[in-house]
Amino acid sequence: MSRDYLDFDVAVTREGQGYAAHVLASPAGEASAPFTLPFAATDLAQFMIAVGPPRVSSRRLVPAEARVVDVKEYGRRLGDALLSGDVGRAFRESLTTATGQGRDLRLRLRLDAVPDLDPVPWEYLYDSRLGRFLTLSQETPIVRLLDSLERPPVVHVDAPLRVLVMISSPSDMPELAVDRERELLTATTGDLVKSGRLSVTVLEDATLTGLQRALLDDFHVFHFIGHGGFDQQAQEGVLVLEREDGTAHRVSGARLGTLLHDARTMQLAVLNACEGARTSGRDAFSGVGQALVRQGLPAVVAMQTEISDRAALVFSHEFYYFLTRGLGIDAAICEVRKAMAVSDEASEWGTAVLLRSGADQPFSFTTSATAATERPDSRLESLYDAAKGALLARAPATALPLLEQIAAEHPDYEDVTQLLERVRPEGAPADDGPTPLPRRDPVRLTQPLPQPDTQSDTQPDTQPDTQPDTRPVARPEPQPDPRPDRRGDDAPPPPDPHPRRRGNGFVRSLIGLVVLFGLFWLGATQVPKWFKGATAAVTSACGPAPAAANAPATTFVAGCATTTPAIDGDFADWDGVPTAPIPHVVAQVGTPQPEFGGDWQVVWDSGALYLRVHVVDPDIRSVNLATPGAWFNGDGFSFEFGPDARSLDPKATTRRGQDVHVMVGLSRDAPTSGVASINPAGRGTFTTGTRHPEITVGRADTLTGYDLEARVPWSALQLRKAPVRGSVFSMNVNLSDATSAPATWRLRTMKSTNAARTADTQGFPHGWQTITLADAAS
């Protein structure tokens, strides 16, 4: 069933200050045309987050309801830019030639010369003339082509296709529910395993040694689930495995490839790890997937971003389903994308990247004579049985995506609708889409947002029962195959498992009266206490409410954090906290990076001020702590802070013992955190400070830059006691972009929340912006 493809090979290269697209080989010959990326890095980052799952712990550039963005418009702009001029003409002629020969056309992208374009999600490319996304059809798959040092022969697979699964959850990393991930994968592939077409082996030892020993047996696919990322210091992608003591072991793609290279039957790696396909922007093979292909693995499927549970369920089943039906990997990925595109309203179908070397398919698959034919409902049965098992084991988080997927395909399947109502978290939408995390108490920023969060914080008066019913649900007696249709479209209703309850209307009415009385009592006596409890939580975190007074008109308003953020580089704690831009260029030297920019969030409690910044900066420079007096000759953020200065004379300079300049930067020696210092006020300026150990900093590198979060104790801000709600302070928030030359340092660009903030005005607090420390509910 493998498709017969003609290849349309396009290489993108640098031409002067821009790019050019070159058709190296095609049925229509060679061609060239200028290429201009039709969006900035900020647009790219926004798009990738928007099409990702709501539960992803990265920052929110758009409200949850707007995550299903117009991917067609994005893809159209990308397609119009790449397939323009002579390149577009050659593509259309090649497509006509392929069609005339009864063949299909495979677009193979070569990005070796422009690794900075590797993070672009080319999988969403849309052809305006065809009126469709290329990757959603087997007729026009998109493959990222890489050179390999060797081309292993095609492996002939007689069913089952053998998959080795590694699920890694180190003890010192954000916890990954190993049992849950195992259950989801085995549940969604259960029908394929039962049919004899697929074999799934979960590696119990997620270490390099455990992998080496497991590879002594023959496997065809390595499927990794876990943490992945990019080592900024080593400039290479990594997967996070486990050491013998259970702690994190960051393993590069090159090192992993050393083991996979000698596994002769291993032809494919599936990397379900965030940033598994990312490169450094300098070396096209520094990503894990790229490194594996270069070392001889014929194909790698790597995720550009984290995907939701629902998307992972569809991906895992459909991918292995089509591979075990004999489809080539290019066509199989297209079918997977189509299945993901129609499974719900999300746009995660373009998350997977297919990396290939050569034109041959990695597998030649034949079905064993003993392989059984799956019944139409076998997959739903597998998902349903796994969901019920999870409920019995009191694991509703495992059951939820399984039930949601069943409901999306067959809403009337057995008692799925009723089970979903019990399992869904409180306040979750009653649709078939992914379930977002509950929102934190909102913290308001009065500056206009680029895309304001319109998600309602209003809760319904009555809350659903969030505890799952773990009792076994009565099911029909087992029947010999073929089994009856469990969807119940035309089948008679099952017998009432409790026939004595029929017709007992008086008892039901009495129970209803008791329930109504109970609700009335709760509303009259307990609800006021609940509201009082919410007020008590704010009081406990941020002190008593101020005396009644008119709220001050300030630039920013920060709310009390009743649950303070953990400074750990995870950033999930900041979900739901509004975001404000840092838009104004206040210093510029030389040629700026057009993509450079960012935004910030803030909360507070009686112990500290908490800030988080998200920065788009493709060219990162970390500071060298070994250089005295040069703590922050690199990238980072800073803020001026002091008492309310609105009543000061505009010519009044910084106040000693009151005003400070806090600097938070990236460190070469602390890739998962940062460094901070306090520059105290001098005579109209600030004097150089030293590293401040009381300020804790968390850091995470992203696809297009980095994120920093910091806890700054009030004592570090020169306050002798904690402020109260209603307190007003003066501050600006700034971003710094340094040049990346290794020998010298100079500031390239500075942006600020305050358009009037410059080196000359920094020392005059009257011109700073202002912030009110408020109650989150006020």
GROMACS .gro file of C-alpha atoms in nm, residues 200-596:
model
  397
  200VAL     CA    1   0.416  -0.285   2.270
  201THR     CA    2   0.693  -0.338   2.527
  202VAL     CA    3   0.725  -0.078   2.804
  203LEU     CA    4   1.080  -0.049   2.934
  204GLU     CA    5   1.073  -0.054   3.314
  205ASP     CA    6   1.426   0.086   3.346
  206ALA     CA    7   1.437   0.436   3.188
  207THR     CA    8   1.818   0.457   3.195
  208LEU     CA    9   2.074   0.439   2.918
  209THR     CA   10   2.189   0.106   3.056
  210GLY     CA   11   1.833  -0.026   3.055
  211LEU     CA   12   1.787   0.089   2.695
  212GLN     CA   13   2.112  -0.071   2.584
  213ARG     CA   14   2.011  -0.406   2.730
  214ALA     CA   15   1.659  -0.386   2.585
  215LEU     CA   16   1.798  -0.324   2.238
  216LEU     CA   17   1.959  -0.667   2.237
  217ASP     CA   18   1.612  -0.781   2.129
  218ASP     CA   19   1.467  -0.684   1.793
  219PHE     CA   20   1.246  -0.375   1.788
  220HIS     CA   21   1.133  -0.163   1.496
  221VAL     CA   22   1.024   0.158   1.673
  222PHE     CA   23   1.159   0.347   1.974
  223HIS     CA   24   0.876   0.548   2.135
  224PHE     CA   25   0.986   0.799   2.400
  225ILE     CA   26   0.750   0.978   2.640
  226GLY     CA   27   0.901   1.226   2.881
  227HIS     CA   28   1.078   1.554   2.921
  228GLY     CA   29   1.280   1.704   2.640
  229GLY     CA   30   1.436   2.038   2.573
  230PHE     CA   31   1.735   2.231   2.458
  231ASP     CA   32   2.063   2.262   2.645
  232GLN     CA   33   2.154   2.625   2.589
  233GLN     CA   34   2.506   2.580   2.720
  234ALA     CA   35   2.590   2.277   2.507
  235GLN     CA   36   2.379   2.407   2.218
  236GLU     CA   37   2.207   2.075   2.153
  237GLY     CA   38   1.872   1.910   2.204
  238VAL     CA   39   1.833   1.659   2.486
  239LEU     CA   40   1.593   1.396   2.612
  240VAL     CA   41   1.572   1.356   2.990
  241LEU     CA   42   1.625   0.995   3.092
  242GLU     CA   43   1.685   0.866   3.444
  243ARG     CA   44   2.005   0.782   3.630
  244GLU     CA   45   2.036   0.476   3.850
  245ASP     CA   46   1.927   0.685   4.152
  246GLY     CA   47   1.618   0.813   3.967
  247THR     CA   48   1.745   1.168   3.905
  248ALA     CA   49   1.753   1.341   3.567
  249HIS     CA   50   2.003   1.237   3.303
  250ARG     CA   51   2.006   1.476   3.006
  251VAL     CA   52   2.102   1.273   2.702
  252SER     CA   53   2.189   1.433   2.369
  253GLY     CA   54   2.058   1.303   2.039
  254ALA     CA   55   2.411   1.205   1.938
  255ARG     CA   56   2.457   0.994   2.249
  256LEU     CA   57   2.118   0.830   2.210
  257GLY     CA   58   2.196   0.762   1.845
  258THR     CA   59   2.504   0.566   1.951
  259LEU     CA   60   2.275   0.303   2.103
  260LEU     CA   61   2.005   0.308   1.836
  261HIS     CA   62   2.258   0.288   1.553
  262ASP     CA   63   2.353  -0.072   1.630
  263ALA     CA   64   1.990  -0.185   1.668
  264ARG     CA   65   1.973  -0.324   1.317
  265THR     CA   66   1.597  -0.359   1.296
  266MET     CA   67   1.528  -0.017   1.454
  267GLN     CA   68   1.400   0.207   1.177
  268LEU     CA   69   1.194   0.477   1.348
  269ALA     CA   70   1.192   0.691   1.662
  270VAL     CA   71   0.882   0.867   1.793
  271LEU     CA   72   0.970   1.146   2.036
  272ASN     CA   73   0.672   1.265   2.238
  273ALA     CA   74   0.871   1.523   2.428
  274CYS     CA   75   0.832   1.899   2.426
  275GLU     CA   76   1.089   2.066   2.198
  276GLY     CA   77   1.211   1.727   2.073
  277ALA     CA   78   1.256   1.868   1.721
  278ARG     CA   79   1.407   2.202   1.812
  279THR     CA   80   1.750   2.310   1.696
  280SER     CA   81   1.984   2.574   1.826
  281GLY     CA   82   1.929   2.813   1.537
  282ARG     CA   83   2.290   2.747   1.437
  283ASP     CA   84   2.332   2.374   1.378
  284ALA     CA   85   2.059   2.194   1.186
  285PHE     CA   86   2.149   1.862   1.351
  286SER     CA   87   2.160   1.980   1.711
  287GLY     CA   88   1.800   1.878   1.776
  288VAL     CA   89   1.751   1.525   1.904
  289GLY     CA   90   1.555   1.412   1.599
  290GLN     CA   91   1.806   1.560   1.358
  291ALA     CA   92   2.096   1.393   1.538
  292LEU     CA   93   1.928   1.052   1.525
  293VAL     CA   94   1.867   1.079   1.149
  294ARG     CA   95   2.222   1.191   1.084
  295GLN     CA   96   2.353   0.885   1.267
  296GLY     CA   97   2.161   0.654   1.039
  297LEU     CA   98   1.804   0.619   1.172
  298PRO     CA   99   1.589   0.637   0.856
  299ALA     CA  100   1.299   0.830   1.011
  300VAL     CA  101   1.209   1.027   1.321
  301VAL     CA  102   0.875   1.174   1.423
  302ALA     CA  103   0.927   1.451   1.679
  303MET     CA  104   0.679   1.686   1.841
  304GLN     CA  105   0.736   2.059   1.794
  305THR     CA  106   0.540   2.132   2.113
  306GLU     CA  107   0.369   1.936   2.386
  307ILE     CA  108   0.039   1.784   2.274
  308SER     CA  109  -0.277   1.723   2.472
  309ASP     CA  110  -0.386   1.382   2.598
  310ARG     CA  111  -0.666   1.369   2.341
  311ALA     CA  112  -0.427   1.443   2.054
  312ALA     CA  113  -0.175   1.189   2.186
  313LEU     CA  114  -0.445   0.920   2.198
  314VAL     CA  115  -0.543   0.977   1.837
  315PHE     CA  116  -0.184   1.009   1.720
  316SER     CA  117  -0.061   0.686   1.882
  317HIS     CA  118  -0.346   0.471   1.757
  318GLU     CA  119  -0.376   0.604   1.405
  319PHE     CA  120  -0.002   0.618   1.343
  320TYR     CA  121   0.051   0.253   1.431
  321TYR     CA  122  -0.277   0.154   1.266
  322PHE     CA  123  -0.171   0.288   0.928
  323LEU     CA  124   0.187   0.162   0.958
  324THR     CA  125   0.056  -0.188   1.024
  325ARG     CA  126  -0.169  -0.157   0.720
  326GLY     CA  127   0.138  -0.128   0.500
  327LEU     CA  128   0.130   0.249   0.437
  328GLY     CA  129   0.463   0.419   0.394
  329ILE     CA  130   0.557   0.651   0.674
  330ASP     CA  131   0.492   0.964   0.463
  331ALA     CA  132   0.137   0.856   0.384
  332ALA     CA  133   0.080   0.726   0.738
  333ILE     CA  134   0.165   1.065   0.887
  334CYS     CA  135  -0.080   1.233   0.648
  335GLU     CA  136  -0.355   0.995   0.762
  336VAL     CA  137  -0.267   1.065   1.127
  337ARG     CA  138  -0.293   1.438   1.066
  338LYS     CA  139  -0.635   1.394   0.906
  339ALA     CA  140  -0.755   1.183   1.199
  340MET     CA  141  -0.633   1.445   1.447
  341ALA     CA  142  -0.789   1.725   1.242
  342VAL     CA  143  -1.135   1.568   1.254
  343SER     CA  144  -1.120   1.422   1.606
  344ASP     CA  145  -1.201   1.752   1.779
  345GLU     CA  146  -1.184   2.126   1.724
  346ALA     CA  147  -0.814   2.162   1.807
  347SER     CA  148  -0.541   2.234   1.554
  348GLU     CA  149  -0.267   2.010   1.692
  349TRP     CA  150  -0.246   1.801   1.375
  350GLY     CA  151   0.062   1.994   1.259
  351THR     CA  152   0.258   1.936   1.580
  352ALA     CA  153   0.440   1.625   1.457
  353VAL     CA  154   0.747   1.676   1.237
  354LEU     CA  155   0.861   1.398   1.002
  355LEU     CA  156   1.239   1.389   0.956
  356ARG     CA  157   1.370   1.161   0.682
  357SER     CA  158   1.686   1.064   0.502
  358GLY     CA  159   1.659   0.926   0.151
  359ALA     CA  160   1.349   0.829  -0.043
  360ASP     CA  161   1.300   0.463   0.057
  361GLN     CA  162   1.039   0.370   0.313
  362PRO     CA  163   1.191   0.237   0.637
  363PHE     CA  164   0.952  -0.061   0.657
  364SER     CA  165   0.820  -0.325   0.427
  365PHE     CA  166   0.527  -0.456   0.630
  366THR     CA  167   0.342  -0.783   0.576
  367THR     CA  168   0.056  -0.916   0.785
  368SER     CA  169   0.106  -1.243   0.966
  369ALA     CA  170  -0.128  -1.527   0.876
  370THR     CA  171  -0.225  -1.543   1.243
  371ALA     CA  172  -0.322  -1.174   1.263
  372ALA     CA  173  -0.687  -1.129   1.349
  373THR     CA  174  -0.923  -0.882   1.188
  374GLU     CA  175  -1.029  -0.607   1.426
  375ARG     CA  176  -1.400  -0.564   1.482
  376PRO     CA  177  -1.527  -0.206   1.423
  377ASP     CA  178  -1.585  -0.144   1.792
  378SER     CA  179  -1.269  -0.308   1.924
  379ARG     CA  180  -1.085   0.020   1.974
  380LEU     CA  181  -1.376   0.181   2.157
  381GLU     CA  182  -1.403  -0.127   2.375
  382SER     CA  183  -1.034  -0.096   2.461
  383LEU     CA  184  -1.070   0.273   2.551
  384TYR     CA  185  -1.390   0.209   2.747
  385ASP     CA  186  -1.249  -0.080   2.947
  386ALA     CA  187  -0.936   0.122   3.029
  387ALA     CA  188  -1.147   0.419   3.140
  388LYS     CA  189  -1.361   0.202   3.368
  389GLY     CA  190  -1.048   0.043   3.510
  390ALA     CA  191  -0.904   0.387   3.582
  391LEU     CA  192  -1.223   0.489   3.762
  392LEU     CA  193  -1.215   0.175   3.973
  393ALA     CA  194  -0.852   0.257   4.057
  394ARG     CA  195  -0.959   0.612   4.154
  395ALA     CA  196  -0.761   0.768   3.870
  396PRO     CA  197  -1.009   1.011   3.707
  397ALA     CA  198  -0.731   1.206   3.533
  398THR     CA  199  -0.650   0.891   3.335
  399ALA     CA  200  -1.014   0.819   3.258
  400LEU     CA  201  -1.099   1.171   3.140
  401PRO     CA  202  -0.921   1.182   2.799
  402LEU     CA  203  -1.029   0.825   2.723
  403LEU     CA  204  -1.394   0.909   2.787
  404GLU     CA  205  -1.365   1.236   2.594
  405GLN     CA  206  -1.229   1.054   2.290
  406ILE     CA  207  -1.506   0.794   2.300
  407ALA     CA  208  -1.766   1.070   2.331
  408ALA     CA  209  -1.613   1.255   2.036
  409GLU     CA  210  -1.644   0.948   1.812
  410HIS     CA  211  -1.970   0.801   1.948
  411PRO     CA  212  -2.150   1.024   2.202
  412ASP     CA  213  -2.411   0.755   2.274
  413TYR     CA  214  -2.162   0.479   2.353
  414GLU     CA  215  -2.287   0.300   2.667
  415ASP     CA  216  -2.281   0.535   2.972
  416VAL     CA  217  -1.992   0.757   2.854
  417THR     CA  218  -2.193   1.079   2.877
  418GLN     CA  219  -2.289   1.013   3.238
  419LEU     CA  220  -1.935   0.915   3.332
  420LEU     CA  221  -1.798   1.233   3.176
  421GLU     CA  222  -2.032   1.446   3.384
  422ARG     CA  223  -1.889   1.287   3.697
  423VAL     CA  224  -1.524   1.296   3.597
  424ARG     CA  225  -1.484   1.643   3.447
  425PRO     CA  226  -1.314   1.892   3.681
  426GLU     CA  227  -1.529   2.156   3.841
  427GLY     CA  228  -1.608   2.436   3.597
  428ALA     CA  229  -1.469   2.249   3.294
  429PRO     CA  230  -1.654   2.302   2.964
  430ALA     CA  231  -1.902   2.029   2.876
  431ASP     CA  232  -1.771   1.981   2.525
  432ASP     CA  233  -1.544   1.729   2.361
  433GLY     CA  234  -1.236   1.949   2.357
  434PRO     CA  235  -0.930   1.932   2.581
  435THR     CA  236  -0.992   2.042   2.939
  436PRO     CA  237  -0.792   2.346   3.051
  437LEU     CA  238  -0.643   2.384   3.394
  438PRO     CA  239  -0.858   2.566   3.652
  439ARG     CA  240  -0.783   2.936   3.653
  440ARG     CA  241  -0.602   3.095   3.945
  441ASP     CA  242  -0.743   3.398   4.121
  442PRO     CA  243  -0.707   3.679   3.865
  443VAL     CA  244  -0.455   3.958   3.909
  444ARG     CA  245  -0.544   4.269   3.715
  445LEU     CA  246  -0.310   4.482   3.508
  446THR     CA  247  -0.459   4.811   3.395
  447GLN     CA  248  -0.247   4.842   3.081
  448PRO     CA  249  -0.428   4.719   2.767
  449LEU     CA  250  -0.326   4.369   2.662
  450PRO     CA  251  -0.241   4.275   2.304
  451GLN     CA  252  -0.504   4.000   2.323
  452PRO     CA  253  -0.709   4.026   2.642
  453ASP     CA  254  -0.819   3.711   2.818
  454THR     CA  255  -1.194   3.697   2.775
  455GLN     CA  256  -1.242   3.375   2.964
  456SER     CA  257  -1.516   3.423   3.221
  457ASP     CA  258  -1.433   3.383   3.587
  458THR     CA  259  -1.798   3.345   3.675
  459GLN     CA  260  -1.880   3.012   3.836
  460PRO     CA  261  -2.223   2.849   3.818
  461ASP     CA  262  -2.441   2.857   4.127
  462THR     CA  263  -2.444   2.482   4.147
  463GLN     CA  264  -2.126   2.282   4.118
  464PRO     CA  265  -2.115   1.941   3.947
  465ASP     CA  266  -2.014   1.637   4.141
  466THR     CA  267  -1.644   1.603   4.060
  467GLN     CA  268  -1.596   1.271   4.239
  468PRO     CA  269  -1.613   0.983   3.992
  469ASP     CA  270  -1.849   0.697   4.061
  470THR     CA  271  -1.604   0.410   4.096
  471ARG     CA  272  -1.869   0.138   4.123
  472PRO     CA  273  -1.877  -0.108   3.834
  473VAL     CA  274  -2.144  -0.016   3.582
  474ALA     CA  275  -2.383  -0.298   3.494
  475ARG     CA  276  -2.312  -0.431   3.147
  476PRO     CA  277  -2.482  -0.696   2.932
  477GLU     CA  278  -2.373  -1.056   2.975
  478PRO     CA  279  -2.084  -1.155   2.744
  479GLN     CA  280  -2.201  -1.270   2.404
  480PRO     CA  281  -2.011  -1.466   2.139
  481ASP     CA  282  -1.878  -1.260   1.851
  482PRO     CA  283  -2.011  -1.072   1.672
  483ARG     CA  284  -2.093  -0.868   1.978
  484PRO     CA  285  -2.409  -0.655   1.986
  485ASP     CA  286  -2.376  -0.291   1.893
  486ARG     CA  287  -2.275  -0.121   2.219
  487ARG     CA  288  -2.363   0.220   2.084
  488GLY     CA  289  -2.731   0.152   2.125
  489ASP     CA  290  -2.850   0.334   1.811
  490ASP     CA  291  -3.132   0.090   1.736
  491ALA     CA  292  -3.094  -0.164   2.012
  492PRO     CA  293  -3.363  -0.193   2.281
  493PRO     CA  294  -3.274  -0.042   2.618
  494PRO     CA  295  -3.096  -0.275   2.861
  495PRO     CA  296  -3.299  -0.421   3.148
  496ASP     CA  297  -3.329  -0.199   3.453
  497PRO     CA  298  -3.070  -0.326   3.703
  498HIS     CA  299  -3.295  -0.200   3.987
  499PRO     CA  300  -3.655  -0.294   3.885
  500ARG     CA  301  -3.794  -0.232   4.233
  501ARG     CA  302  -3.734   0.143   4.187
  502ARG     CA  303  -3.985   0.166   3.905
  503GLY     CA  304  -4.304   0.355   3.977
  504ASN     CA  305  -4.197   0.467   4.325
  505GLY     CA  306  -4.283   0.829   4.253
  506PHE     CA  307  -4.366   0.919   4.614
  507VAL     CA  308  -4.019   0.822   4.737
  508ARG     CA  309  -3.853   1.018   4.457
  509SER     CA  310  -4.067   1.324   4.534
  510LEU     CA  311  -3.979   1.301   4.902
  511ILE     CA  312  -3.611   1.278   4.821
  512GLY     CA  313  -3.645   1.581   4.594
  513LEU     CA  314  -3.802   1.787   4.873
  514VAL     CA  315  -3.521   1.691   5.110
  515VAL     CA  316  -3.261   1.794   4.849
  516LEU     CA  317  -3.433   2.129   4.789
  517PHE     CA  318  -3.447   2.197   5.163
  518GLY     CA  319  -3.079   2.108   5.191
  519LEU     CA  320  -2.988   2.350   4.911
  520PHE     CA  321  -3.191   2.625   5.078
  521TRP     CA  322  -3.012   2.564   5.408
  522LEU     CA  323  -2.673   2.573   5.238
  523GLY     CA  324  -2.757   2.899   5.063
  524ALA     CA  325  -2.884   3.063   5.381
  525THR     CA  326  -2.619   2.949   5.626
  526GLN     CA  327  -2.306   2.819   5.455
  527VAL     CA  328  -2.249   3.026   5.139
  528PRO     CA  329  -2.177   3.345   5.338
  529LYS     CA  330  -1.916   3.147   5.533
  530TRP     CA  331  -1.755   3.034   5.207
  531PHE     CA  332  -1.719   3.392   5.087
  532LYS     CA  333  -1.582   3.482   5.427
  533GLY     CA  334  -1.332   3.197   5.384
  534ALA     CA  335  -1.217   3.340   5.050
  535THR     CA  336  -1.165   3.677   5.215
  536ALA     CA  337  -0.976   3.506   5.495
  537ALA     CA  338  -0.740   3.347   5.241
  538VAL     CA  339  -0.655   3.690   5.097
  539THR     CA  340  -0.613   3.832   5.447
  540SER     CA  341  -0.381   3.548   5.540
  541ALA     CA  342  -0.167   3.596   5.229
  542CYS     CA  343  -0.164   3.973   5.198
  543GLY     CA  344  -0.284   4.122   5.525
  544PRO     CA  345  -0.602   4.302   5.628
  545ALA     CA  346  -0.808   4.515   5.392
  546PRO     CA  347  -0.721   4.888   5.394
  547ALA     CA  348  -0.960   5.149   5.525
  548ALA     CA  349  -1.224   5.252   5.274
  549ALA     CA  350  -1.081   5.504   5.030
  550ASN     CA  351  -1.086   5.589   4.664
  551ALA     CA  352  -0.862   5.352   4.471
  552PRO     CA  353  -0.555   5.530   4.335
  553ALA     CA  354  -0.523   5.566   3.960
  554THR     CA  355  -0.200   5.380   3.886
  555THR     CA  356  -0.040   5.232   3.578
  556PHE     CA  357  -0.058   4.875   3.704
  557VAL     CA  358  -0.267   4.685   3.957
  558ALA     CA  359  -0.126   4.362   4.102
  559GLY     CA  360  -0.349   4.121   4.291
  560CYS     CA  361  -0.281   3.919   4.602
  561ALA     CA  362  -0.148   3.569   4.532
  562THR     CA  363  -0.340   3.346   4.772
  563THR     CA  364  -0.138   3.060   4.621
  564THR     CA  365   0.212   3.187   4.555
  565PRO     CA  366   0.405   3.078   4.244
  566ALA     CA  367   0.676   2.817   4.292
  567ILE     CA  368   1.000   2.954   4.151
  568ASP     CA  369   1.099   2.638   3.969
  569GLY     CA  370   1.107   2.724   3.599
  570ASP     CA  371   0.778   2.544   3.534
  571PHE     CA  372   0.548   2.851   3.502
  572ALA     CA  373   0.223   2.655   3.527
  573ASP     CA  374   0.148   2.862   3.840
  574TRP     CA  375   0.113   3.172   3.623
  575ASP     CA  376  -0.177   3.037   3.419
  576GLY     CA  377  -0.465   3.282   3.445
  577VAL     CA  378  -0.252   3.578   3.559
  578PRO     CA  379  -0.304   3.860   3.306
  579THR     CA  380  -0.014   3.967   3.089
  580ALA     CA  381   0.104   4.319   3.003
  581PRO     CA  382   0.342   4.410   2.717
  582ILE     CA  383   0.689   4.563   2.741
  583PRO     CA  384   0.661   4.748   2.411
  584HIS     CA  385   0.872   5.068   2.410
  585VAL     CA  386   1.224   5.081   2.264
  586VAL     CA  387   1.412   5.313   2.501
  587ALA     CA  388   1.770   5.237   2.392
  588GLN     CA  389   1.916   5.116   2.066
  589VAL     CA  390   2.274   5.056   1.952
  590GLY     CA  391   2.353   4.921   1.609
  591THR     CA  392   2.123   4.681   1.425
  592PRO     CA  393   1.832   4.557   1.638
  593GLN     CA  394   1.676   4.213   1.633
  594PRO     CA  395   1.330   4.279   1.487
  595GLU     CA  396   1.186   3.986   1.683
  596PHE     CA  397   1.309   4.103   2.025
   0.00000   0.00000   0.00000
